[in-house]
Coordinates of C-alpha atoms in Angstrom, one line a residue:
X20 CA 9.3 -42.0 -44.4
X21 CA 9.4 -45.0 -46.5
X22 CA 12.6 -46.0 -45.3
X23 CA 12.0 -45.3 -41.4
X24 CA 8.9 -47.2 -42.1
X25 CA 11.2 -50.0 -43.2
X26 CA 13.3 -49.6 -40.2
X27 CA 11.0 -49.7 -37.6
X28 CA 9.8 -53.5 -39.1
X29 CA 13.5 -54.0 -38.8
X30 CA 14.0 -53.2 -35.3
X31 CA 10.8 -54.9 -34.1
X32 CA 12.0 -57.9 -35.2
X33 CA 15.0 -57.4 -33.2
X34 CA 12.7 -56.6 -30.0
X35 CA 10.9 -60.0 -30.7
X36 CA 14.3 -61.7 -30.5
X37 CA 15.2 -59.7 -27.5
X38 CA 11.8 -60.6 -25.8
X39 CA 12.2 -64.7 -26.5
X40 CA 16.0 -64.6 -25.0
X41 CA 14.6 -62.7 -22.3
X42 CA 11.5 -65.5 -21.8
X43 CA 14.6 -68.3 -21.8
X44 CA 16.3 -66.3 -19.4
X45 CA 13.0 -66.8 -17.0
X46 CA 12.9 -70.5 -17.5
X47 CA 16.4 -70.9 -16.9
X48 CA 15.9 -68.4 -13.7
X49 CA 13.0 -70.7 -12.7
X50 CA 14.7 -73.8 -12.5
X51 CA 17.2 -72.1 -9.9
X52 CA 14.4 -70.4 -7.5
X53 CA 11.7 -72.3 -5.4
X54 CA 9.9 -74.8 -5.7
X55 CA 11.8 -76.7 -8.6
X56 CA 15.5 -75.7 -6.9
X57 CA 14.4 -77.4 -3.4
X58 CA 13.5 -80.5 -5.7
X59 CA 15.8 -83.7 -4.7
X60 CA 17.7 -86.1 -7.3
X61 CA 15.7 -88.7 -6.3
X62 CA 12.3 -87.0 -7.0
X63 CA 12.8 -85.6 -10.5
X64 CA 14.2 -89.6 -11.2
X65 CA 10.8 -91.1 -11.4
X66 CA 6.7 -90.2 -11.4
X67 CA 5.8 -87.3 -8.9
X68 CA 2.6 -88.1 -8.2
X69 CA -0.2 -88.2 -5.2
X70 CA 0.2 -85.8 -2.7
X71 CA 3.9 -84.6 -3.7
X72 CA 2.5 -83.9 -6.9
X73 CA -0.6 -81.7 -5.7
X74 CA 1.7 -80.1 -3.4
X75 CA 4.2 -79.3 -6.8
X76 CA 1.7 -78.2 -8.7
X77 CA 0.2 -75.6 -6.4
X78 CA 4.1 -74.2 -5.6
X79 CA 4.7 -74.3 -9.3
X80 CA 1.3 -72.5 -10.2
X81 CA 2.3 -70.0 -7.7
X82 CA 5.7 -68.8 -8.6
X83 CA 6.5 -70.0 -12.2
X84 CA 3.0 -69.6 -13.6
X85 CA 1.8 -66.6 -12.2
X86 CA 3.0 -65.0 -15.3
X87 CA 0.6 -64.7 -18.0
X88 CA 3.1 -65.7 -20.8
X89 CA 3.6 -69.2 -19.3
X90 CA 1.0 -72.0 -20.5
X91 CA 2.8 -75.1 -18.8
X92 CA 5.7 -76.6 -17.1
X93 CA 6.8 -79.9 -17.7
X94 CA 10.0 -82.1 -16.2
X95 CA 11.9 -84.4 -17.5
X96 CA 14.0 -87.3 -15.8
X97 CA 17.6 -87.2 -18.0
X98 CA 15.8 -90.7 -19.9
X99 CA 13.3 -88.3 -21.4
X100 CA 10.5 -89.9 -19.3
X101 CA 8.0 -87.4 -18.2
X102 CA 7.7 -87.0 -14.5
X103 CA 6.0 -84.4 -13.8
X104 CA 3.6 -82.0 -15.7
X105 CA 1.0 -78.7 -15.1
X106 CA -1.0 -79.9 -18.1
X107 CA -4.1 -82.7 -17.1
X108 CA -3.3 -83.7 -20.6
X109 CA 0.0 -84.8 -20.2
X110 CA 0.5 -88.5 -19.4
X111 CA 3.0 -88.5 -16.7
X112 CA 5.2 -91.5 -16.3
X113 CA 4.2 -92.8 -20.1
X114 CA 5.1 -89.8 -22.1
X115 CA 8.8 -89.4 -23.7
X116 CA 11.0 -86.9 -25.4
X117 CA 14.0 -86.9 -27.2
X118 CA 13.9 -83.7 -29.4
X119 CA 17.4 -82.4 -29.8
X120 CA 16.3 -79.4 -27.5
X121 CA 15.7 -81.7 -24.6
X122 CA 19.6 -83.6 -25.4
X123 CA 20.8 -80.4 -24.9
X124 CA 18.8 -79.7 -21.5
X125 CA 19.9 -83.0 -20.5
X126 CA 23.9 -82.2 -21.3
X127 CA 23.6 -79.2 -18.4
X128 CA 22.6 -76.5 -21.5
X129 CA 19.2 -74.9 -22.5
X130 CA 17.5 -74.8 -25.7
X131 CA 14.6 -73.3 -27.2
X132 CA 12.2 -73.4 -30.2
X133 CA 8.9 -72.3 -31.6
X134 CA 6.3 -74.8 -32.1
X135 CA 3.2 -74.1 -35.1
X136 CA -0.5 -74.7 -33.6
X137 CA -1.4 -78.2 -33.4
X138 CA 2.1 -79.0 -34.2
X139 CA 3.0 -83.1 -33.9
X140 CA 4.2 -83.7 -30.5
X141 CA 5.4 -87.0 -29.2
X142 CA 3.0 -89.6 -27.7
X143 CA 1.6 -88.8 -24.4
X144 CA 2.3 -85.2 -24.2
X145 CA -0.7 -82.8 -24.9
X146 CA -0.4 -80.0 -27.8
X147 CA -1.9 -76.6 -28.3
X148 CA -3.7 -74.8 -30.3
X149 CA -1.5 -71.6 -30.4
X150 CA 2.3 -71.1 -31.1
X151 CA 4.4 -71.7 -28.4
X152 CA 8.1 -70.3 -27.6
X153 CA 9.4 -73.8 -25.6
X154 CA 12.2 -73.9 -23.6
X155 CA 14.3 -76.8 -22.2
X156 CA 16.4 -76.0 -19.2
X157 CA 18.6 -78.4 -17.5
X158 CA 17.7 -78.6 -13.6
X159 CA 20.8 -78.7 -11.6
X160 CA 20.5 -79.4 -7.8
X161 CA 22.7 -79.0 -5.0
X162 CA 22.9 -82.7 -4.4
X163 CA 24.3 -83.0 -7.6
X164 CA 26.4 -80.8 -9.8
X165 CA 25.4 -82.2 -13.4
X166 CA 21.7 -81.7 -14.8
X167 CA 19.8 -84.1 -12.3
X168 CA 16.5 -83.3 -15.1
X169 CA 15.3 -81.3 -17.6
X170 CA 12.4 -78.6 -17.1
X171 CA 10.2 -77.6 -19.9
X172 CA 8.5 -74.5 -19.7
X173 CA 6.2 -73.2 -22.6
X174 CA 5.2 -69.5 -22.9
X175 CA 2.7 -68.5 -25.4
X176 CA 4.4 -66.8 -28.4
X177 CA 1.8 -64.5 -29.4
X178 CA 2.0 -62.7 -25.7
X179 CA 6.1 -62.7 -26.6
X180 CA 5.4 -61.0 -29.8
X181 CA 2.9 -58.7 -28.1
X182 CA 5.3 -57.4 -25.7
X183 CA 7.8 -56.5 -28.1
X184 CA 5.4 -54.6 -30.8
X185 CA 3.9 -52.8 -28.0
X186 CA 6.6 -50.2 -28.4
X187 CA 6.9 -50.1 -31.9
X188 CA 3.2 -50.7 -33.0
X189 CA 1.6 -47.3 -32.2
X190 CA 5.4 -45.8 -34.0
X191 CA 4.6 -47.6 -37.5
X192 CA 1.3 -46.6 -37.0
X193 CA 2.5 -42.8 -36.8
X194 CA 5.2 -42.9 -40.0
X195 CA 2.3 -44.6 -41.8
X196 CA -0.4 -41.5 -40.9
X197 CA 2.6 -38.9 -41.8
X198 CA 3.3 -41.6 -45.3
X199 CA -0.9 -41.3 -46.1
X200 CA -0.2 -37.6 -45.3
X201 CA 2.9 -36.7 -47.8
X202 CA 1.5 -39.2 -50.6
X203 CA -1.6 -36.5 -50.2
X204 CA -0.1 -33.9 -50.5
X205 CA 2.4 -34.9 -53.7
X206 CA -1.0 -35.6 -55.6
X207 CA -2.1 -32.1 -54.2
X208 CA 0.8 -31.0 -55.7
X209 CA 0.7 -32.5 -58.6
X210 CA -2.7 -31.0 -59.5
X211 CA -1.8 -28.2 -58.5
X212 CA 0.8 -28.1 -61.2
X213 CA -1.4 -29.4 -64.0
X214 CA -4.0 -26.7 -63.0
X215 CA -1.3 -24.0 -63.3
X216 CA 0.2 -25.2 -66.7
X217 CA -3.8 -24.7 -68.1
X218 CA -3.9 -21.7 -67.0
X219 CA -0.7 -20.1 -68.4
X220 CA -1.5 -21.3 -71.5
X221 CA -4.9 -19.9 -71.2
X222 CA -3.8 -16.5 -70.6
X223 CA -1.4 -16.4 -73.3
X224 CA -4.0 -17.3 -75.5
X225 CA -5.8 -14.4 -73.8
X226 CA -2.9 -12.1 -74.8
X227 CA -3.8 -12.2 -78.5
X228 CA -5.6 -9.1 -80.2
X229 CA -9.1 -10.7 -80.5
X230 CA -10.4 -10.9 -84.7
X231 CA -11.4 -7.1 -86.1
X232 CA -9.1 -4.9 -83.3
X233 CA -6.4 -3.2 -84.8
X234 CA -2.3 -4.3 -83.8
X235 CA -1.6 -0.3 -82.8
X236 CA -3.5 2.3 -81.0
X237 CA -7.1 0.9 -79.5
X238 CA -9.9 3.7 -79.5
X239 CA -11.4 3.4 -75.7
X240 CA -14.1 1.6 -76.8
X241 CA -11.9 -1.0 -77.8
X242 CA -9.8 -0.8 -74.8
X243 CA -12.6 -1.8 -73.2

C-alpha cells in the first residue's frame, strides 16, 4: 500500500505535466483560430487601440478566454513592445519584454514557464497574485510566413494542477483509508499476540498441582 501510495504521487506529477503541455498546446491553437489568425502584419506592429482594440478585446474575451483557466492575453510586436493586452493594468504601447520565453516566441517557437505570486515582472506589465503557467507563442499570419508577433497567454496554474489531481486525488485518498486500515489492524494484531502469550503462560502456571495435593491419585474432593 505504501508503495502504490508512492506511486500514485508519482504519476500525478506526470498528469500535471501532461495538463501544462496540453494548456501550451491551446495557446499555440489560439494563435492559429479567430480572432488573433485574421490579425494583419501591420496591426500586431504597433498599439491596437480605440475602437480596433474594443472590438479585439470582445473577440478575444469570446473565444480565447471563455475558458476558465485563462487569466489574460497579451501580444507582443517582435521588439517586445506591448500592443495589445486583456489586462486594464497592462500599459499598452509603454510596456516591454525580453524574457528568453518571449526570444523564442519571436524566433517562430513557443515557450512556457511558471511564474511565483507577485513574482517581478517587467515595467508596465501588471502581475498577479496567484501562480501562473505563461505561455509565449509566436503569431504567424498568412501575409507573412515568419512570426509577425508574439501572443502571451497566461492560464492560472492552480486550475492546471486541479485538473490533473482530479483523477488521482479521491485514488490516494482511497490507499490512504485502506493504509489507516492495515496499520489498524497490525496493532490489533499485535495485541492480540501479546494477549495470547499471557495467557499460555498463565495456564501453564495453572497446570501445577496447587500446595498440599498429592503428585498421584486425587480423592474427588480434590479433583474438585
Amino acid at each position: 500500500l505504501a508503495g502504490a501510495m508512492a506511486l500514485s504521487f508519482v504519476f500525478a506529477y506526470s498528469s500535471v505535466g501532461d495538463q501544462q503541455r496540453a494548456a501550451q498546446a491551446r495557446a499555440v491553437g489560439d494563435t492559429t483560430r479567430k480572432p488573433l489568425s485574421e490579425l494583419t502584419a501591420t496591426q500586431v506592429s504597433k498599439p491596437i487601440q480605440g475602437d480596433a482594440y474594443k472590438a479585439l478585446l470582445k473577440d478575444v474575451r469570446d473565444h480565447v478566454m471563455k475558458d476558465d483557466r485563462v487569466l489574460r492575453v497579451r501580444i507582443f510586436n517582435l521588439n517586445g513592445t506591448l500592443v495589445f493586452s486583456t489586462d486594464a493594468d497592462d500599459k499598452i504601447g509603454v510596456a516591454q519584454i525580453g524574457s528568453p520565453q518571449f526570444r523564442t516566441g519571436s524566433s517562430g517557437g513557443v515557450a512556457s514557464l511558471i511564474t511565483e505570486p507577485e513574482a517581478a515582472v517587467p515595467s508596465g506589465l501588471a502581475g498577479s497574485s496567484e501562480r501562473l503557467y505563461v505561455t509565449f507563442a509566436a503569431l504567424r499570419l498568412q501575409s507573412q510566413p515568419k512570426a509577425a508577433a508574439v501572443v502571451e497567454v497566461d492560464h492560472r496554474s492552480p486550475a492546471i494542477e486541479a485538473a490533473a489531481y482530479r483523477l488521482w486525488r479521491p485514488i490516494q485518498l482511497g490507499i490512504g483509508v485502506l493504509i489507516l486500515i492495515a496499520v489498524l489492524m497490525l496493532v490489533g494484531s499485535a495485541l492480540a499476540r501479546r494477549a495470547a502469550g499471557r495467557f499460555k503462560v498463565s495456564a501453564q502456571d495453572g497446570a501445577r498441582p496447587a500446595p498440599g495435593f498429592a503428585q498421584g491419585g486425587a480423592t474427588r474432593v480434590q479433583k474438585e
